[in-house]
PDB file of C-alpha atoms in Angstrom:
ATOM      1  CA  MET A   1      94.964  73.911-192.117  1.00 94.00           C
ATOM      2  CA  ASP A   2      96.692  76.017-189.484  1.00 97.00           C
ATOM      3  CA  ILE A   3      95.390  75.890-185.903  1.00 98.00           C
ATOM      4  CA  LYS A   4      96.642  77.916-182.965  1.00 98.00           C
ATOM      5  CA  ILE A   5      95.857  77.365-179.293  1.00 98.00           C
ATOM      6  CA  LEU A   6      96.247  80.673-177.456  1.00 98.00           C
ATOM      7  CA  GLY A   7      97.118  80.505-173.774  1.00 96.00           C
ATOM      8  CA  MET A   8      99.834  80.479-171.182  1.00 92.00           C
ATOM      9  CA  GLY A   9      99.664  76.743-170.528  1.00 88.00           C
ATOM     10  CA  CYS A  10      96.890  76.624-167.931  1.00 91.00           C
ATOM     11  CA  PRO A  11      94.755  73.482-167.507  1.00 95.00           C
ATOM     12  CA  LYS A  12      92.008  74.987-169.708  1.00 96.00           C
ATOM     13  CA  CYS A  13      94.518  75.633-172.494  1.00 95.00           C
ATOM     14  CA  LYS A  14      95.769  72.066-172.277  1.00 95.00           C
ATOM     15  CA  ALA A  15      92.194  70.739-172.345  1.00 97.00           C
ATOM     16  CA  LEU A  16      91.408  72.793-175.462  1.00 98.00           C
ATOM     17  CA  GLU A  17      94.525  71.456-177.169  1.00 97.00           C
ATOM     18  CA  LYS A  18      93.573  67.872-176.256  1.00 97.00           C
ATOM     19  CA  ASN A  19      90.027  68.337-177.569  1.00 98.00           C
ATOM     20  CA  THR A  20      91.370  69.882-180.778  1.00 98.00           C
ATOM     21  CA  ARG A  21      93.795  67.030-181.396  1.00 97.00           C
ATOM     22  CA  GLU A  22      91.039  64.462-180.771  1.00 97.00           C
ATOM     23  CA  ALA A  23      88.671  66.294-183.130  1.00 98.00           C
ATOM     24  CA  LEU A  24      91.263  66.331-185.903  1.00 97.00           C
ATOM     25  CA  GLU A  25      92.027  62.662-185.373  1.00 97.00           C
ATOM     26  CA  GLU A  26      88.348  61.695-185.517  1.00 97.00           C
ATOM     27  CA  LEU A  27      87.886  63.725-188.703  1.00 96.00           C
ATOM     28  CA  GLY A  28      91.048  62.310-190.253  1.00 96.00           C
ATOM     29  CA  ILE A  29      92.309  65.811-191.044  1.00 93.00           C
ATOM     30  CA  ALA A  30      95.966  66.751-190.819  1.00 92.00           C
ATOM     31  CA  ALA A  31      96.693  70.203-189.451  1.00 95.00           C
ATOM     32  CA  ASN A  32      99.563  72.208-188.101  1.00 96.00           C
ATOM     33  CA  ILE A  33      98.849  72.905-184.410  1.00 97.00           C
ATOM     34  CA  GLU A  34     100.822  75.650-182.730  1.00 97.00           C
ATOM     35  CA  LYS A  35     100.646  76.639-179.072  1.00 96.00           C
ATOM     36  CA  VAL A  36     100.960  80.410-178.662  1.00 97.00           C
ATOM     37  CA  THR A  37     102.066  81.203-175.118  1.00 96.00           C
ATOM     38  CA  GLU A  38     103.666  84.650-175.429  1.00 95.00           C
ATOM     39  CA  ILE A  39     101.268  87.293-174.141  1.00 94.00           C
ATOM     40  CA  SER A  40     102.313  89.784-176.840  1.00 94.00           C
ATOM     41  CA  LYS A  41     101.445  87.249-179.565  1.00 95.00           C
ATOM     42  CA  ILE A  42      98.144  86.334-177.876  1.00 95.00           C
ATOM     43  CA  MET A  43      97.198  90.021-177.717  1.00 94.00           C
ATOM     44  CA  GLU A  44      97.584  90.266-181.507  1.00 95.00           C
ATOM     45  CA  TYR A  45      94.388  88.210-181.784  1.00 95.00           C
ATOM     46  CA  ASP A  46      92.389  90.751-179.743  1.00 93.00           C
ATOM     47  CA  ILE A  47      90.887  88.261-177.293  1.00 94.00           C
ATOM     48  CA  MET A  48      90.049  89.122-173.710  1.00 91.00           C
ATOM     49  CA  PHE A  49      90.344  85.665-172.157  1.00 94.00           C
ATOM     50  CA  THR A  50      92.234  82.472-172.861  1.00 95.00           C
ATOM     51  CA  PRO A  51      92.168  79.801-174.017  1.00 97.00           C
ATOM     52  CA  GLY A  52      91.657  80.826-177.598  1.00 98.00           C
ATOM     53  CA  LEU A  53      91.199  78.718-180.701  1.00 98.00           C
ATOM     54  CA  VAL A  54      92.332  80.161-184.034  1.00 98.00           C
ATOM     55  CA  ILE A  55      91.717  78.309-187.296  1.00 97.00           C
ATOM     56  CA  ASP A  56      93.417  79.610-190.428  1.00 96.00           C
ATOM     57  CA  GLY A  57      93.957  83.028-188.844  1.00 96.00           C
ATOM     58  CA  GLU A  58      90.388  83.499-187.586  1.00 96.00           C
ATOM     59  CA  VAL A  59      89.498  83.430-183.885  1.00 97.00           C
ATOM     60  CA  LYS A  60      86.792  80.787-183.446  1.00 97.00           C
ATOM     61  CA  SER A  61      86.571  80.679-179.657  1.00 97.00           C
ATOM     62  CA  SER A  62      88.001  82.428-176.605  1.00 97.00           C
ATOM     63  CA  GLY A  63      87.617  82.259-172.869  1.00 96.00           C
ATOM     64  CA  LYS A  64      86.289  78.717-172.662  1.00 96.00           C
ATOM     65  CA  VAL A  65      87.096  75.107-173.370  1.00 97.00           C
ATOM     66  CA  ILE A  66      84.872  73.916-176.178  1.00 97.00           C
ATOM     67  CA  ASP A  67      84.237  70.217-176.623  1.00 97.00           C
ATOM     68  CA  LYS A  68      85.587  68.182-179.514  1.00 96.00           C
ATOM     69  CA  ASP A  69      82.203  67.983-181.276  1.00 97.00           C
ATOM     70  CA  GLU A  70      81.997  71.775-181.420  1.00 98.00           C
ATOM     71  CA  ILE A  71      85.619  71.913-182.598  1.00 97.00           C
ATOM     72  CA  LYS A  72      84.839  69.380-185.325  1.00 97.00           C
ATOM     73  CA  LYS A  73      82.048  71.636-186.614  1.00 97.00           C
ATOM     74  CA  LEU A  74      84.430  74.616-186.705  1.00 97.00           C
ATOM     75  CA  ILE A  75      87.095  72.585-188.532  1.00 96.00           C
ATOM     76  CA  VAL A  76      84.615  71.334-191.131  1.00 95.00           C
ATOM     77  CA  GLU A  77      83.304  74.887-191.685  1.00 94.00           C
ATOM     78  CA  ALA A  78      86.858  76.219-192.086  1.00 93.00           C
ATOM     79  CA  SER A  79      87.818  73.464-194.515  1.00 89.00           C
ATOM     80  CA  LYS A  80      84.921  74.447-196.819  1.00 86.00           C
ATOM     81  CA  GLN A  81      86.154  78.032-197.159  1.00 77.00           C
TER      82      GLN A  81
END
């Protein structure tokens, strides 16, 4: 599983990364987590606001910090595909 956190490093981006790591740990799922901080790379995902959460190339959330329970649901859904 490939997960990207889109954002310039603001507190919201860091919170989303923390929640994502905790969700993965609780699920016992290994994933590659990449922080994307370059604005040109972030723009490739066609989001208007950061932070963004991308799982296996698909934008799952943007513009807000989602909690780890919501992230767990997204991870489980993505792992079934």
